[in-house]
Short mmCIF file of C-alpha atoms in Angstrom, two decimals:
data_model
loop_
_atom_site.label_atom_id
_atom_site.label_comp_id
_atom_site.label_asym_id
_atom_site.label_seq_id
_atom_site.Cartn_x
_atom_site.Cartn_y
_atom_site.Cartn_z
CA MET G 1 6.47 16.95 23.92
CA ALA G 2 6.81 17.24 20.16
CA TYR G 3 9.64 15.34 18.48
CA GLU G 4 12.51 17.76 17.95
CA ASP G 5 13.72 16.12 14.77
CA LEU G 6 13.99 12.85 12.86
CA ARG G 7 16.55 11.49 15.32
CA ASP G 8 14.29 12.12 18.29
CA TRP G 9 11.54 10.27 16.38
CA ILE G 10 13.86 7.34 15.63
CA ALA G 11 14.73 7.10 19.34
CA ALA G 12 11.01 7.04 20.18
CA LEU G 13 10.40 4.27 17.66
CA GLU G 14 13.20 2.25 19.20
CA ARG G 15 11.87 2.74 22.74
CA ALA G 16 8.44 1.57 21.55
CA GLY G 17 9.90 -1.58 19.98
CA GLU G 18 8.87 -0.33 16.53
CA LEU G 19 12.32 -0.11 14.91
CA ASN G 20 14.70 -2.73 13.55
CA ARG G 21 18.32 -1.80 12.81
CA ILE G 22 19.65 -3.71 9.80
CA LEU G 23 23.42 -4.35 9.89
CA THR G 24 23.61 -6.62 6.82
CA GLU G 25 24.98 -4.83 3.77
CA VAL G 26 22.16 -3.86 1.37
CA ASP G 27 22.06 -2.17 -2.01
CA PRO G 28 19.92 0.97 -2.47
CA ILE G 29 19.32 -0.22 -6.03
CA LEU G 30 16.25 -2.51 -5.77
CA GLU G 31 17.37 -4.54 -2.73
CA ILE G 32 16.09 -2.17 -0.03
CA THR G 33 12.72 -2.09 -1.80
CA GLU G 34 12.44 -5.89 -1.86
CA ILE G 35 13.33 -6.16 1.83
CA THR G 36 10.95 -3.39 2.86
CA ASP G 37 8.11 -4.74 0.71
CA ARG G 38 8.39 -8.13 2.40
CA VAL G 39 8.40 -6.51 5.84
CA SER G 40 5.44 -4.18 5.17
CA LYS G 41 3.30 -6.97 3.72
CA GLY G 42 4.47 -9.75 6.00
CA GLY G 43 3.97 -8.29 9.46
CA ARG G 44 2.46 -10.49 12.14
CA ALA G 45 -1.33 -10.53 12.50
CA SER G 46 -0.88 -8.70 15.80
CA SER G 47 1.39 -6.12 14.13
CA PRO G 48 0.38 -5.48 10.50
CA GLY G 49 2.80 -3.36 8.50
CA GLY G 50 5.94 -4.79 10.09
CA SER G 51 8.47 -2.50 11.76
CA ALA G 52 10.28 0.67 10.82
CA LEU G 53 13.68 -0.13 9.33
CA LEU G 54 16.99 1.67 9.78
CA PHE G 55 19.56 0.33 7.32
CA GLU G 56 23.06 1.03 8.62
CA ASN G 57 25.27 -0.71 6.07
CA ILE G 58 24.54 0.70 2.61
CA LYS G 59 26.50 -0.59 -0.36
CA GLY G 60 28.51 2.24 -1.89
CA HIS G 61 27.66 4.65 0.94
CA PRO G 62 29.77 3.80 4.00
CA GLY G 63 28.62 5.54 7.16
CA HIS G 64 25.17 6.43 5.78
CA GLN G 65 21.81 5.31 7.16
CA VAL G 66 18.43 4.90 5.46
CA LEU G 67 15.15 5.13 7.40
CA ILE G 68 12.09 3.57 5.75
CA ASN G 69 8.60 2.34 6.74
CA GLN G 70 8.52 4.86 9.60
CA PHE G 71 4.74 5.41 9.18
CA GLY G 72 3.95 1.83 8.14
CA SER G 73 1.39 0.81 10.77
CA ALA G 74 -1.57 2.22 12.65
CA ARG G 75 0.44 2.26 15.87
CA ARG G 76 3.33 4.16 14.29
CA MET G 77 0.97 6.73 12.78
CA ASN G 78 -0.41 7.34 16.28
CA LEU G 79 3.12 7.56 17.67
CA ALA G 80 4.16 9.94 14.90
CA LEU G 81 1.33 12.32 15.72
CA GLU G 82 1.64 11.70 19.48
CA VAL G 83 -1.91 10.47 20.08
CA ASP G 84 -3.52 7.26 21.27
CA SER G 85 -6.08 7.51 18.48
CA LEU G 86 -6.31 9.62 15.34
CA ASP G 87 -9.80 10.57 16.49
CA GLU G 88 -8.10 12.78 19.08
CA ILE G 89 -6.82 15.00 16.27
CA ALA G 90 -10.24 15.00 14.61
CA ASP G 91 -11.77 16.04 17.94
CA ARG G 92 -9.19 18.80 18.29
CA ILE G 93 -10.15 20.08 14.82
CA ARG G 94 -13.85 20.00 15.79
CA HIS G 95 -13.00 22.02 18.92
CA TYR G 96 -11.64 24.89 16.84
CA MET G 97 -14.42 24.61 14.28
CA ASP G 98 -17.03 24.97 17.04
CA VAL G 99 -15.78 28.43 17.99
CA LYS G 100 -18.64 30.91 17.44
CA SER G 101 -18.19 34.52 16.40
CA PRO G 102 -18.09 36.65 19.57
CA GLN G 103 -21.34 38.54 20.17
CA GLY G 104 -20.11 40.85 22.91
CA PHE G 105 -17.23 41.80 25.18
CA LEU G 106 -17.63 38.74 27.42
CA ASP G 107 -17.57 36.39 24.43
CA LYS G 108 -14.37 38.05 23.21
CA VAL G 109 -12.75 37.57 26.61
CA LYS G 110 -13.73 33.89 26.59
CA MET G 111 -12.05 33.47 23.20
CA LEU G 112 -8.67 34.75 24.38
CA PRO G 113 -7.37 31.37 25.65
CA ILE G 114 -8.30 29.70 22.35
CA LEU G 115 -6.62 32.46 20.32
CA ALA G 116 -3.53 32.21 22.51
CA GLU G 117 -3.44 28.45 21.99
CA MET G 118 -3.78 28.85 18.23
CA GLY G 119 -0.94 31.36 18.23
CA LYS G 120 1.59 28.74 19.29
CA PHE G 121 1.02 26.75 16.10
CA PHE G 122 2.49 29.35 13.75
CA PRO G 123 6.03 28.65 12.50
CA LYS G 124 8.90 30.81 13.68
CA THR G 125 12.15 31.67 11.95
CA VAL G 126 15.41 31.05 13.81
CA SER G 127 18.92 32.16 12.91
CA THR G 128 20.35 28.70 12.28
CA GLY G 129 19.77 25.01 12.88
CA PRO G 130 21.22 21.50 12.52
CA CYS G 131 20.49 21.45 8.76
CA LYS G 132 23.25 24.09 8.41
CA GLU G 133 26.00 21.97 9.98
CA VAL G 134 27.43 21.39 6.50
CA ILE G 135 26.89 23.98 3.72
CA ARG G 136 27.92 23.17 0.14
CA LYS G 137 27.47 25.86 -2.54
CA ASP G 138 30.12 24.68 -4.94
CA ASN G 139 31.37 21.15 -4.42
CA PHE G 140 28.22 19.03 -3.99
CA SER G 141 26.54 16.02 -5.53
CA LEU G 142 23.33 14.05 -5.13
CA ASP G 143 25.43 10.94 -5.56
CA TRP G 144 26.59 11.37 -1.97
CA PHE G 145 23.24 10.14 -0.71
CA PRO G 146 21.87 6.55 -0.81
CA ILE G 147 18.92 7.43 -3.06
CA LEU G 148 16.90 4.35 -4.02
CA GLN G 149 15.95 2.83 -7.30
CA CYS G 150 12.76 1.14 -6.18
CA TRP G 151 11.58 -1.10 -9.04
CA PRO G 152 13.28 -2.76 -12.04
CA LYS G 153 11.67 -0.60 -14.75
CA ASP G 154 12.02 2.71 -12.91
CA ALA G 155 13.74 5.36 -15.01
CA GLY G 156 16.44 5.67 -12.38
CA ARG G 157 16.84 6.67 -8.75
CA PHE G 158 14.03 8.64 -7.11
CA ILE G 159 13.82 10.78 -3.99
CA THR G 160 10.44 9.59 -2.72
CA LEU G 161 9.78 11.31 0.63
CA PRO G 162 10.80 14.95 0.10
CA CYS G 163 9.12 18.04 1.48
CA VAL G 164 9.12 20.34 -1.56
CA ILE G 165 8.77 24.00 -0.60
CA THR G 166 7.54 26.67 -3.03
CA ARG G 167 6.07 30.15 -2.64
CA ASP G 168 2.87 31.46 -4.20
CA PRO G 169 3.90 34.29 -6.56
CA LYS G 170 0.62 36.11 -5.78
CA THR G 171 0.31 35.86 -2.01
CA GLY G 172 3.80 34.92 -0.87
CA LYS G 173 2.40 31.97 1.13
CA ARG G 174 4.51 28.85 1.23
CA ASN G 175 3.44 25.36 0.25
CA VAL G 176 5.02 22.11 1.35
CA GLY G 177 4.20 19.15 -0.90
CA CYS G 178 5.52 15.62 -1.24
CA TYR G 179 6.50 15.35 -4.92
CA ARG G 180 8.96 12.71 -6.06
CA LEU G 181 12.24 13.73 -7.72
CA GLN G 182 13.89 11.57 -10.37
CA VAL G 183 17.66 12.02 -10.23
CA TYR G 184 19.04 12.93 -13.65
CA ASP G 185 22.61 13.60 -12.56
CA GLU G 186 24.53 14.89 -9.56
CA ARG G 187 22.89 18.37 -9.72
CA THR G 188 19.52 18.03 -11.49
CA THR G 189 16.29 16.14 -10.92
CA ALA G 190 12.78 16.07 -12.29
CA LEU G 191 10.08 17.68 -10.15
CA HIS G 192 6.96 15.52 -10.36
CA TRP G 193 4.25 17.80 -9.07
CA GLN G 194 1.03 16.51 -10.58
CA ARG G 195 -0.99 19.06 -12.51
CA GLN G 196 -3.57 19.71 -9.80
CA LYS G 197 -1.10 20.02 -6.90
CA ILE G 198 -0.37 23.37 -5.26
CA GLY G 199 3.30 23.35 -6.27
CA ALA G 200 2.23 22.98 -9.90
CA GLU G 201 -0.19 25.89 -9.48
CA HIS G 202 2.66 28.05 -8.16
CA TYR G 203 4.62 27.10 -11.27
CA ARG G 204 1.66 27.99 -13.51
CA GLU G 205 1.19 31.32 -11.75
CA ALA G 206 4.86 32.13 -12.31
CA LEU G 207 4.34 31.18 -15.97
CA ARG G 208 1.28 33.45 -16.23
CA ARG G 209 3.16 36.36 -14.68
CA ALA G 210 6.14 35.88 -16.95
CA ALA G 211 3.80 35.81 -19.96
CA ALA G 212 2.06 39.00 -18.82
CA GLN G 213 5.40 40.77 -18.54
CA SER G 214 6.54 39.72 -22.00
CA ASP G 215 5.14 40.58 -25.40
CA VAL G 216 3.34 37.24 -25.69
CA GLY G 217 -0.04 38.77 -24.88
CA ALA G 218 0.42 42.01 -26.78
CA GLY G 219 0.11 44.09 -23.62
CA VAL G 220 -3.06 42.50 -22.21
CA PRO G 221 -2.05 40.58 -19.02
CA ALA G 222 -5.23 38.54 -18.68
CA ARG G 223 -5.16 37.60 -22.35
CA ALA G 224 -1.49 36.66 -22.07
CA SER G 225 -2.25 34.36 -19.11
CA VAL G 226 -5.09 32.64 -20.96
CA ASP G 227 -2.94 32.29 -24.06
CA ILE G 228 0.06 30.70 -22.34
CA MET G 229 -2.16 28.31 -20.37
CA ALA G 230 -3.93 27.19 -23.54
CA ARG G 231 -0.75 26.84 -25.62
CA SER G 232 1.11 24.95 -22.88
CA SER G 233 -1.89 22.87 -21.67
CA GLY G 234 -1.52 24.41 -18.25
CA GLY G 235 2.26 24.10 -18.15
CA ALA G 236 2.19 20.42 -19.14
CA VAL G 237 4.01 20.92 -22.46
CA LEU G 238 6.34 23.52 -23.89
CA ALA G 239 4.27 26.00 -25.86
CA GLU G 240 4.99 26.25 -29.56
CA GLY G 241 6.43 29.54 -30.70
CA GLN G 242 7.19 32.39 -28.33
CA ARG G 243 7.12 31.48 -24.65
CA PRO G 244 8.14 33.31 -21.49
CA ALA G 245 11.39 32.59 -19.68
CA GLY G 246 12.27 32.92 -16.04
CA LYS G 247 12.90 30.89 -12.90
CA MET G 248 10.94 29.76 -9.85
CA GLU G 249 12.77 29.02 -6.62
CA VAL G 250 12.37 25.65 -4.92
CA ALA G 251 13.74 24.08 -1.75
CA VAL G 252 13.54 20.42 -0.72
CA ALA G 253 13.81 19.17 2.86
CA ILE G 254 14.53 15.47 3.44
CA GLY G 255 14.37 13.83 6.86
CA THR G 256 12.08 16.18 8.77
CA ASP G 257 10.26 15.46 12.01
CA PRO G 258 7.18 13.24 11.49
CA ALA G 259 4.57 16.01 11.78
CA VAL G 260 6.22 18.05 9.02
CA THR G 261 6.63 15.00 6.78
CA PHE G 262 3.00 13.99 7.29
CA SER G 263 1.78 17.55 6.69
CA SER G 264 3.41 17.52 3.26
CA ILE G 265 1.00 14.81 2.09
CA VAL G 266 -2.26 16.17 3.54
CA PRO G 267 -4.78 17.77 1.14
CA ALA G 268 -4.71 21.16 2.85
CA PRO G 269 -6.61 24.17 1.47
CA PRO G 270 -4.29 26.34 -0.68
CA ASP G 271 -4.39 29.25 1.78
CA VAL G 272 -3.31 27.16 4.79
CA GLU G 273 0.43 26.63 5.09
CA GLU G 274 1.55 23.10 5.87
CA TYR G 275 3.98 24.50 8.45
CA LEU G 276 0.93 25.71 10.38
CA ILE G 277 -0.70 22.28 10.07
CA ALA G 278 2.49 20.67 11.37
CA GLY G 279 2.49 23.08 14.31
CA PHE G 280 -1.11 22.13 15.05
CA LEU G 281 -0.27 18.42 14.92
CA ARG G 282 2.81 18.70 17.11
CA GLN G 283 1.30 21.40 19.38
CA LYS G 284 4.47 23.38 18.99
CA PRO G 285 5.72 25.72 16.25
CA VAL G 286 7.98 24.46 13.49
CA GLU G 287 11.32 26.24 13.58
CA LEU G 288 12.46 27.44 10.17
CA VAL G 289 15.75 28.73 8.78
CA LYS G 290 16.41 30.78 5.68
CA CYS G 291 17.95 28.99 2.73
CA GLU G 292 21.40 29.96 1.52
CA THR G 293 20.70 30.62 -2.18
CA VAL G 294 16.90 30.96 -2.50
CA ASP G 295 14.30 33.08 -0.71
CA LEU G 296 12.58 30.22 1.09
CA GLU G 297 12.50 28.80 4.60
CA VAL G 298 13.00 25.15 5.54
CA PRO G 299 12.65 23.19 8.79
CA ALA G 300 15.75 23.91 10.85
CA THR G 301 16.21 20.30 11.96
CA SER G 302 16.01 18.73 8.49
CA GLU G 303 18.63 16.08 7.76
CA ILE G 304 19.23 17.27 4.18
CA VAL G 305 18.17 20.42 2.28
CA LEU G 306 18.38 20.88 -1.48
CA GLU G 307 18.11 24.41 -2.86
CA GLY G 308 17.59 25.53 -6.43
CA HIS G 309 15.11 26.55 -9.10
CA VAL G 310 13.12 25.40 -12.10
CA HIS G 311 13.12 27.18 -15.45
CA LEU G 312 9.72 28.20 -16.82
CA ASP G 313 10.73 27.24 -20.34
CA GLU G 314 12.23 23.82 -19.62
CA LEU G 315 10.51 20.44 -19.30
CA ARG G 316 12.07 17.00 -19.45
CA THR G 317 10.80 13.41 -19.56
CA GLU G 318 10.23 11.93 -16.11
CA GLY G 319 9.42 8.27 -15.40
CA PRO G 320 8.39 5.55 -15.67
CA PHE G 321 8.09 4.96 -11.92
CA GLY G 322 6.60 2.03 -9.97
CA ASP G 323 3.72 3.77 -8.24
CA HIS G 324 1.16 3.15 -5.49
CA THR G 325 -1.37 2.03 -8.10
CA GLY G 326 0.60 -1.23 -8.40
CA PHE G 327 1.61 -0.26 -11.94
CA TYR G 328 4.35 1.88 -13.42
CA SER G 329 3.22 5.45 -13.96
CA LEU G 330 3.98 6.38 -17.55
CA GLU G 331 6.68 8.81 -18.56
CA ASP G 332 5.62 12.43 -18.97
CA LEU G 333 7.07 15.93 -19.09
CA TYR G 334 7.89 17.78 -15.86
CA PRO G 335 10.04 20.76 -14.80
CA VAL G 336 13.74 20.26 -14.13
CA PHE G 337 15.07 21.14 -10.66
CA HIS G 338 18.55 22.68 -10.85
CA LEU G 339 20.41 22.56 -7.54
CA SER G 340 22.37 25.59 -6.38
CA CYS G 341 23.25 24.41 -2.88
CA ILE G 342 23.06 21.44 -0.53
CA THR G 343 23.09 21.78 3.25
CA HIS G 344 22.87 18.89 5.67
CA ARG G 345 23.54 17.62 9.15
CA LYS G 346 26.75 15.80 9.91
CA ASN G 347 26.24 12.13 9.04
CA PRO G 348 22.73 12.79 7.67
CA ILE G 349 20.04 10.11 7.85
CA TYR G 350 18.30 9.62 4.52
CA ALA G 351 14.53 9.19 5.03
CA THR G 352 12.63 7.56 2.19
CA THR G 353 9.65 5.41 1.32
CA ILE G 354 8.59 2.99 -1.39
CA VAL G 355 5.22 2.63 -3.09
CA GLY G 356 3.77 -0.23 -5.06
CA LYS G 357 1.00 -2.79 -4.72
CA PRO G 358 -0.83 -2.14 -1.46
CA PRO G 359 -0.66 -2.45 1.44
CA MET G 360 2.51 -0.45 1.95
CA GLU G 361 3.59 2.44 4.15
CA ASP G 362 1.57 5.03 2.23
CA ALA G 363 -1.64 3.09 2.98
CA TRP G 364 -1.36 3.94 6.68
CA MET G 365 -0.65 7.58 5.89
CA GLY G 366 -3.72 7.69 3.66
CA LYS G 367 -5.93 6.18 6.37
CA ALA G 368 -4.65 8.82 8.79
CA VAL G 369 -5.65 11.57 6.35
CA GLU G 370 -9.08 9.95 6.05
CA ARG G 371 -9.67 10.03 9.81
CA ILE G 372 -8.23 13.46 10.51
CA PHE G 373 -9.93 15.36 7.69
CA LEU G 374 -13.43 13.92 8.07
CA PRO G 375 -14.49 16.90 10.27
CA LEU G 376 -13.32 19.32 7.56
CA MET G 377 -15.30 17.44 4.91
CA LYS G 378 -18.36 17.70 7.14
CA LEU G 379 -18.06 21.49 7.05
CA THR G 380 -19.03 21.37 3.38
CA ILE G 381 -21.09 18.16 3.48
CA PRO G 382 -22.80 18.17 6.90
CA GLU G 383 -24.85 15.02 6.20
CA LEU G 384 -21.67 12.90 6.08
CA VAL G 385 -21.53 10.26 8.79
CA ASP G 386 -18.32 8.44 7.86
CA ILE G 387 -16.03 7.72 4.91
CA ASN G 388 -13.75 4.83 3.99
CA LEU G 389 -10.95 4.96 1.44
CA PRO G 390 -10.12 1.26 1.11
CA VAL G 391 -6.39 0.61 0.87
CA GLU G 392 -6.85 -1.41 -2.33
CA GLY G 393 -8.66 1.58 -3.84
CA ILE G 394 -5.33 3.49 -3.64
CA PHE G 395 -6.93 6.63 -2.17
CA HIS G 396 -8.42 8.09 -5.35
CA ASN G 397 -10.13 5.10 -6.97
CA LEU G 398 -12.84 4.38 -4.39
CA MET G 399 -14.56 6.28 -1.59
CA ILE G 400 -17.39 4.70 0.41
CA VAL G 401 -19.57 7.29 2.13
CA SER G 402 -22.40 6.97 4.64
CA ILE G 403 -24.89 9.80 4.97
CA LYS G 404 -27.88 10.82 7.05
CA LYS G 405 -30.41 10.97 4.21
CA SER G 406 -33.07 13.65 4.56
CA TYR G 407 -34.44 14.34 1.08
CA PRO G 408 -34.74 12.73 -2.37
CA GLY G 409 -31.61 12.74 -4.52
CA GLN G 410 -29.33 13.61 -1.60
CA ALA G 411 -26.85 10.84 -2.43
CA ARG G 412 -26.21 12.43 -5.83
CA LYS G 413 -25.80 15.84 -4.25
CA VAL G 414 -23.13 14.33 -1.96
CA MET G 415 -21.29 12.75 -4.91
CA ASN G 416 -21.05 16.09 -6.67
CA ALA G 417 -19.99 17.84 -3.47
CA ILE G 418 -17.13 15.36 -3.01
CA TRP G 419 -16.00 15.84 -6.61
CA SER G 420 -15.74 19.58 -5.88
CA LEU G 421 -13.51 19.15 -2.81
CA GLY G 422 -9.79 19.67 -3.46
CA GLN G 423 -7.95 16.41 -4.06
CA ALA G 424 -11.23 14.49 -3.61
CA MET G 425 -12.08 15.63 -7.14
CA PHE G 426 -9.95 12.70 -8.39
CA THR G 427 -12.18 10.06 -6.79
CA LYS G 428 -13.00 7.65 -9.60
CA CYS G 429 -15.82 5.79 -7.84
CA ILE G 430 -18.03 7.05 -5.00
CA ILE G 431 -20.46 4.71 -3.25
CA VAL G 432 -23.06 6.36 -1.01
CA VAL G 433 -24.90 4.30 1.63
CA ASP G 434 -27.28 5.04 4.51
CA GLU G 435 -26.07 5.80 8.02
CA ASP G 436 -26.98 2.32 9.33
CA ILE G 437 -24.18 0.74 7.28
CA ASN G 438 -20.66 0.63 8.72
CA VAL G 439 -18.49 1.82 5.83
CA GLN G 440 -15.40 0.35 7.52
CA ASP G 441 -16.91 -3.15 7.19
CA ILE G 442 -16.25 -4.03 3.54
CA GLY G 443 -18.19 -7.28 3.83
CA ASP G 444 -21.31 -5.50 5.06
CA VAL G 445 -20.90 -2.76 2.44
CA THR G 446 -20.59 -5.31 -0.36
CA LEU G 447 -23.67 -7.21 0.79
CA LYS G 448 -25.85 -4.12 1.19
CA VAL G 449 -24.70 -2.20 -1.88
CA LEU G 450 -25.17 -5.10 -4.29
CA ASN G 451 -28.60 -5.80 -2.79
CA HIS G 452 -29.71 -2.16 -2.78
CA ILE G 453 -28.90 -0.94 -6.29
CA ASP G 454 -30.67 -1.11 -9.61
CA PRO G 455 -27.63 -0.38 -11.83
CA GLU G 456 -29.38 1.62 -14.55
CA ARG G 457 -31.24 3.77 -12.04
CA ASP G 458 -28.57 4.20 -9.37
CA ILE G 459 -25.29 4.67 -11.23
CA GLN G 460 -24.35 8.05 -12.68
CA PHE G 461 -21.32 9.11 -14.70
CA THR G 462 -19.58 12.43 -15.03
CA LEU G 463 -16.49 13.82 -16.74
CA GLY G 464 -13.76 15.84 -15.08
CA PRO G 465 -10.18 15.98 -13.77
CA ILE G 466 -8.58 12.58 -13.16
CA ASP G 467 -5.46 11.74 -11.18
CA SER G 468 -2.31 11.89 -13.29
CA LEU G 469 -1.53 8.29 -12.30
CA ASP G 470 -4.76 6.94 -13.83
CA HIS G 471 -3.51 4.97 -16.83
CA ALA G 472 -7.03 3.90 -17.90
CA SER G 473 -8.55 7.34 -18.56
CA ARG G 474 -9.22 8.36 -22.17
CA LEU G 475 -6.78 11.26 -21.90
CA PRO G 476 -4.05 12.13 -19.39
CA ASN G 477 -5.60 13.96 -16.42
CA TYR G 478 -9.12 13.92 -17.89
CA GLY G 479 -11.74 11.20 -17.86
CA SER G 480 -14.94 9.80 -16.38
CA LYS G 481 -16.02 9.13 -12.81
CA MET G 482 -18.83 7.01 -11.40
CA GLY G 483 -21.20 7.51 -8.49
CA VAL G 484 -23.37 4.76 -7.00
CA ASP G 485 -26.44 5.67 -4.97
CA ALA G 486 -26.81 2.62 -2.71
CA THR G 487 -29.12 4.31 -0.22
CA ARG G 488 -32.61 2.96 0.37
CA LYS G 489 -34.87 4.46 -2.29
CA TRP G 490 -37.94 6.43 -1.27
CA ALA G 491 -41.38 6.72 -2.86
CA SER G 492 -40.50 10.36 -3.57
CA GLU G 493 -37.59 9.01 -5.66
CA GLY G 494 -39.97 6.85 -7.69
CA PHE G 495 -39.55 3.60 -5.73
CA THR G 496 -42.98 2.27 -4.74
CA ARG G 497 -42.22 -1.41 -4.07
CA PRO G 498 -42.03 -2.67 -0.46
CA TRP G 499 -38.53 -2.73 1.07
CA PRO G 500 -37.78 -6.03 2.85
CA ASP G 501 -36.58 -6.32 6.44
CA GLU G 502 -32.98 -7.31 7.09
CA ILE G 503 -32.48 -10.73 8.68
CA LEU G 504 -31.53 -10.27 12.34
CA MET G 505 -31.81 -12.59 15.33
CA ASP G 506 -34.03 -11.41 18.17
CA ALA G 507 -32.35 -10.05 21.29
CA LYS G 508 -33.76 -12.70 23.65
CA THR G 509 -32.29 -15.61 21.67
CA LYS G 510 -28.95 -13.84 21.29
CA ALA G 511 -28.77 -13.31 25.05
CA LEU G 512 -29.62 -16.96 25.69
CA VAL G 513 -26.85 -18.20 23.39
CA ASP G 514 -24.43 -15.66 24.86
CA SER G 515 -24.99 -17.23 28.28
CA LYS G 516 -24.05 -20.65 26.90
CA TRP G 517 -21.34 -19.58 24.50
CA LYS G 518 -18.30 -20.31 26.66
CA LYS G 519 -19.32 -23.95 27.04
CA LEU G 520 -20.44 -24.21 23.39
CA ALA G 521 -17.21 -22.71 22.13
CA LYS G 522 -15.22 -25.36 23.98
CA GLU G 523 -17.38 -28.15 22.56
CA LEU G 524 -17.09 -26.65 19.07
CA GLY G 525 -13.31 -26.44 19.33
CA LEU G 526 -13.35 -22.63 19.01
CA GLU G 527 -11.26 -21.96 22.11
#
């Protein structure tokens, strides 16, 4: 059965021996980060990632609890998504992708069970829920909650594991994204949705619409949209001169069940609601409740809900922030989130995470995304065999790809296809290898790639969008990317030299040594 809420998930972690309760008093300013960082990096060899931590004695916040590192191991990611292996979810996705268009009445009848199964994934709205146990529209403050300052040079305290809900002004579809919030004061925060995220696109669409309704574009809506995007660099700066005003509603859910939290970080297509993805993962619909002061719906079992809006003509400096790159992301301008209401459960549990030099909790979440979304990538790039996003490559700096090569230049075609895929467009370096190389074996990849490439011939560069956290690019959000074709080169690609055989022992000798290995291992001191 799906976890009903965060508390049900915590109970499951405890039953599985994956949770430690911390009774020693700890400070949310820096100290929780240092403790969690040591745990996540210092887990036993048999249990990398350490345990989930529930801090129950928070300095300055008596009675509050902080949950952290809940997804910080392969086992906990499987537990969170209620599978023995993430491949089960990938197989489930393939099952729905294999559905053929019905050719006749009998085919339509056969599809009914699948359609009925899919129907149970859609979210449903309920009249109320635990997140409404306490409703504060007047007397409320963010200072009530044990929000962390993670690193010494952070600009302040940051909410780091929120589900930020917005609505597309064009279609009305909701988006749930995980965008950090820097706390400015008891009722305002920054809203760090990076430029290419869906929440930022909702903001830009609201900006375009406001411009079209004003006199900025002299009565030509399309021209007004182009003008405001150009003058504001896509909403990244406040446009000089006349600019449209208005608000966009936002809700933030903190402490949701694990499927909802995980869904907020997946690179879903813009037209697919994350609530639907969460329903698919948990095999049960997400129950939603209406907000009190904004026209949005939030998970009914959330621990804490923040409601409010951003102004279209207001940006404020956000950052620096110690990020998953291992460096502080630089300060930049972002919208300001003005709270109008806070609702929460009685004695709410504050769920959070920290990021920094890998490996940390987000590494395991990223690897889960890698495994689950491989079938979807294969829809567009069918020659893909496997991909690896090494943890040290921090998701967007390195992707190693194996392909079934069928024609000259195919590796370069694959690079360009990846750079056209949603959030994969940020990938700084793509390495393409043949299908006989295990991309999960970094040692084998390193050996083969460095043996297989002629750098001048096999490396290509391109310019395009870059992740906002890339501090090395020539401009913010824009820079170069590199692709490496490490596949075996063909004569039809201009390579006419002989290709040497790989050194491998023959099967007969291997079998002979296998038969003696137990005795040899003892003599060699390997047992």
